[in-house]
Amino acid sequence: MTAILTRPSTVSVRTVWGYADVTPGVIDDEARRAFTNGQCHALALALNEETGWPMVQVGVHGYGGIPRHWMVETPNGDLLDIKGLSTYEDVADRWAGDIVSGEPEDAWALYENGNYRRPEVETARTFVPAVLEYVFVSD
């Protein structure tokens, strides 16, 4: 019997810089680019949907009231995105801004008002298990 290996399909998602071709469920450089630069709200929506953890908006003030990034807050108080767990202080330094609570409706409203790209939630859902490993798998 001969095994045929094929490359997993990629999905093109719109980012701040154009498009990124991500392999569903695979966290690599392209996924980190997509879900840090234009689809972070989609991942936060998918994580919130799966876990119920609250969404947070990063860098709202000083950027015209539009968040620069979205994450979720874990039960232990860390913030989570495609790059893993971070403290509030690290996120505030990295994104040079404040961190405020956000709701799923807030993320959708930014898209509907023309301020954000359409959140690719279906694609983001494929990354949820891998992102949650940052929380539930110890070193």
mmCIF file of C-alpha atoms in Angstrom:
data_model
loop_
_atom_site.group_PDB
_atom_site.id
_atom_site.type_symbol
_atom_site.label_atom_id
_atom_site.label_comp_id
_atom_site.label_asym_id
_atom_site.label_seq_id
_atom_site.Cartn_x
_atom_site.Cartn_y
_atom_site.Cartn_z
ATOM 1 C CA MET A 1 0.000 0.000 0.000
ATOM 2 C CA THR A 2 1.327 3.430 -0.935
ATOM 3 C CA ALA A 3 0.615 6.449 1.234
ATOM 4 C CA ILE A 4 0.083 9.738 -0.513
ATOM 5 C CA LEU A 5 1.060 12.763 1.497
ATOM 6 C CA THR A 6 -0.597 16.022 0.591
ATOM 7 C CA ARG A 7 -0.053 19.523 1.840
ATOM 8 C CA PRO A 8 -2.956 20.765 3.963
ATOM 9 C CA SER A 9 -5.146 23.317 2.228
ATOM 10 C CA THR A 10 -4.609 26.953 3.018
ATOM 11 C CA VAL A 11 -7.211 29.633 3.528
ATOM 12 C CA SER A 12 -6.633 33.219 2.496
ATOM 13 C CA VAL A 13 -7.702 35.761 5.142
ATOM 14 C CA ARG A 14 -7.624 39.530 4.886
ATOM 15 C CA THR A 15 -5.126 41.335 7.115
ATOM 16 C CA VAL A 16 -3.963 44.877 7.629
ATOM 17 C CA TRP A 17 -1.233 44.288 5.020
ATOM 18 C CA GLY A 18 -3.293 42.472 2.403
ATOM 19 C CA TYR A 19 -3.871 38.734 2.709
ATOM 20 C CA ALA A 20 -2.300 35.853 4.600
ATOM 21 C CA ASP A 21 -2.560 32.222 3.539
ATOM 22 C CA VAL A 22 -3.044 30.213 6.711
ATOM 23 C CA THR A 23 -3.193 26.476 7.180
ATOM 24 C CA PRO A 24 -6.253 25.837 9.357
ATOM 25 C CA GLY A 25 -5.267 24.880 12.888
ATOM 26 C CA VAL A 26 -1.512 25.263 12.305
ATOM 27 C CA ILE A 27 0.207 28.047 14.244
ATOM 28 C CA ASP A 28 3.106 29.177 12.104
ATOM 29 C CA ASP A 29 4.515 32.546 11.038
ATOM 30 C CA GLU A 30 1.685 33.137 8.571
ATOM 31 C CA ALA A 31 -0.979 32.381 11.192
ATOM 32 C CA ARG A 32 0.741 34.643 13.722
ATOM 33 C CA ARG A 33 0.838 37.417 11.096
ATOM 34 C CA ALA A 34 -2.837 36.969 10.209
ATOM 35 C CA PHE A 35 -4.158 36.789 13.762
ATOM 36 C CA THR A 36 -1.972 39.627 15.020
ATOM 37 C CA ASN A 37 -2.432 41.989 12.064
ATOM 38 C CA GLY A 38 -6.045 42.067 11.060
ATOM 39 C CA GLN A 39 -7.833 38.939 12.261
ATOM 40 C CA CYS A 40 -7.150 39.158 16.003
ATOM 41 C CA HIS A 41 -10.799 40.028 16.568
ATOM 42 C CA ALA A 42 -11.812 36.805 14.785
ATOM 43 C CA LEU A 43 -9.595 34.712 17.059
ATOM 44 C CA ALA A 44 -10.829 36.534 20.172
ATOM 45 C CA LEU A 45 -14.420 35.907 19.049
ATOM 46 C CA ALA A 46 -13.689 32.196 18.500
ATOM 47 C CA LEU A 47 -11.898 31.849 21.861
ATOM 48 C CA ASN A 48 -14.717 33.672 23.660
ATOM 49 C CA GLU A 49 -17.276 31.449 21.940
ATOM 50 C CA GLU A 50 -15.440 28.269 22.983
ATOM 51 C CA THR A 51 -14.423 29.208 26.536
ATOM 52 C CA GLY A 52 -16.658 32.073 27.638
ATOM 53 C CA TRP A 53 -13.539 34.004 28.633
ATOM 54 C CA PRO A 54 -13.971 37.771 28.373
ATOM 55 C CA MET A 55 -12.634 39.628 25.369
ATOM 56 C CA VAL A 56 -10.365 42.647 25.802
ATOM 57 C CA GLN A 57 -9.533 45.494 23.460
ATOM 58 C CA VAL A 58 -5.966 46.767 23.405
ATOM 59 C CA GLY A 59 -4.790 50.252 22.502
ATOM 60 C CA VAL A 60 -8.231 51.853 22.172
ATOM 61 C CA HIS A 61 -7.321 55.337 23.345
ATOM 62 C CA GLY A 62 -4.842 57.190 21.204
ATOM 63 C CA TYR A 63 -5.894 55.302 18.093
ATOM 64 C CA GLY A 64 -9.150 57.083 17.379
ATOM 65 C CA GLY A 65 -11.147 54.841 19.685
ATOM 66 C CA ILE A 66 -10.481 51.811 17.485
ATOM 67 C CA PRO A 67 -8.683 48.892 19.156
ATOM 68 C CA ARG A 68 -5.262 47.992 17.787
ATOM 69 C CA HIS A 69 -5.592 44.391 19.017
ATOM 70 C CA TRP A 70 -8.061 41.933 20.593
ATOM 71 C CA MET A 71 -7.349 39.154 23.102
ATOM 72 C CA VAL A 72 -9.181 37.126 25.742
ATOM 73 C CA GLU A 73 -8.518 37.112 29.463
ATOM 74 C CA THR A 74 -7.936 33.676 30.977
ATOM 75 C CA PRO A 75 -9.332 32.704 34.399
ATOM 76 C CA ASN A 76 -5.893 33.278 35.988
ATOM 77 C CA GLY A 77 -5.747 36.851 34.653
ATOM 78 C CA ASP A 78 -3.315 36.386 31.765
ATOM 79 C CA LEU A 79 -4.168 37.593 28.271
ATOM 80 C CA LEU A 80 -4.211 35.127 25.373
ATOM 81 C CA ASP A 81 -3.822 35.489 21.625
ATOM 82 C CA ILE A 82 -2.184 33.605 18.747
ATOM 83 C CA LYS A 83 1.264 34.210 20.275
ATOM 84 C CA GLY A 84 0.367 32.731 23.648
ATOM 85 C CA LEU A 85 -0.038 34.024 27.176
ATOM 86 C CA SER A 86 0.988 37.520 28.226
ATOM 87 C CA THR A 87 0.596 39.680 31.297
ATOM 88 C CA TYR A 88 -1.388 42.907 31.217
ATOM 89 C CA GLU A 89 1.876 44.832 31.618
ATOM 90 C CA ASP A 90 3.566 43.084 28.679
ATOM 91 C CA VAL A 91 0.582 43.691 26.429
ATOM 92 C CA ALA A 92 0.294 47.349 27.405
ATOM 93 C CA ASP A 93 4.009 47.821 26.635
ATOM 94 C CA ARG A 94 3.920 45.846 23.352
ATOM 95 C CA TRP A 95 0.851 47.636 21.991
ATOM 96 C CA ALA A 96 1.599 51.008 23.614
ATOM 97 C CA GLY A 97 -1.883 51.424 24.916
ATOM 98 C CA ASP A 98 -4.587 50.765 27.394
ATOM 99 C CA ILE A 99 -6.557 47.542 27.813
ATOM 100 C CA VAL A 100 -10.323 47.674 28.222
ATOM 101 C CA SER A 101 -13.070 45.077 28.259
ATOM 102 C CA GLY A 102 -14.788 44.268 25.009
ATOM 103 C CA GLU A 103 -17.832 42.338 23.920
ATOM 104 C CA PRO A 104 -18.420 40.256 20.798
ATOM 105 C CA GLU A 105 -20.886 42.905 19.662
ATOM 106 C CA ASP A 106 -18.095 45.508 19.818
ATOM 107 C CA ALA A 107 -15.915 43.513 17.422
ATOM 108 C CA TRP A 108 -18.790 42.931 14.987
ATOM 109 C CA ALA A 109 -19.776 46.621 15.145
ATOM 110 C CA LEU A 110 -16.265 47.662 14.101
ATOM 111 C CA TYR A 111 -16.646 45.527 10.975
ATOM 112 C CA GLU A 112 -20.187 46.692 10.269
ATOM 113 C CA ASN A 113 -19.111 50.346 10.639
ATOM 114 C CA GLY A 114 -16.308 49.847 8.110
ATOM 115 C CA ASN A 115 -13.439 50.199 10.598
ATOM 116 C CA TYR A 116 -12.285 46.544 10.508
ATOM 117 C CA ARG A 117 -11.978 43.662 8.096
ATOM 118 C CA ARG A 118 -14.673 40.959 8.165
ATOM 119 C CA PRO A 119 -13.763 38.612 11.035
ATOM 120 C CA GLU A 120 -12.901 35.184 9.623
ATOM 121 C CA VAL A 121 -14.382 33.391 12.633
ATOM 122 C CA GLU A 122 -14.833 30.036 10.902
ATOM 123 C CA THR A 123 -11.124 29.910 10.092
ATOM 124 C CA ALA A 124 -10.222 31.249 13.552
ATOM 125 C CA ARG A 125 -12.167 28.400 15.174
ATOM 126 C CA THR A 126 -9.698 25.919 13.676
ATOM 127 C CA PHE A 127 -6.914 27.554 15.721
ATOM 128 C CA VAL A 128 -8.711 27.456 19.075
ATOM 129 C CA PRO A 129 -7.438 24.006 20.173
ATOM 130 C CA ALA A 130 -3.827 24.919 19.370
ATOM 131 C CA VAL A 131 -4.091 28.323 21.088
ATOM 132 C CA LEU A 132 -5.648 26.747 24.179
ATOM 133 C CA GLU A 133 -2.609 24.493 24.461
ATOM 134 C CA TYR A 134 -0.704 27.611 25.583
ATOM 135 C CA VAL A 135 -2.964 27.600 28.653
ATOM 136 C CA PHE A 136 -3.475 23.912 29.376
ATOM 137 C CA VAL A 137 -0.152 22.334 28.431
ATOM 138 C CA SER A 138 2.651 22.909 30.898
ATOM 139 C CA ASP A 139 6.336 22.997 30.013
#
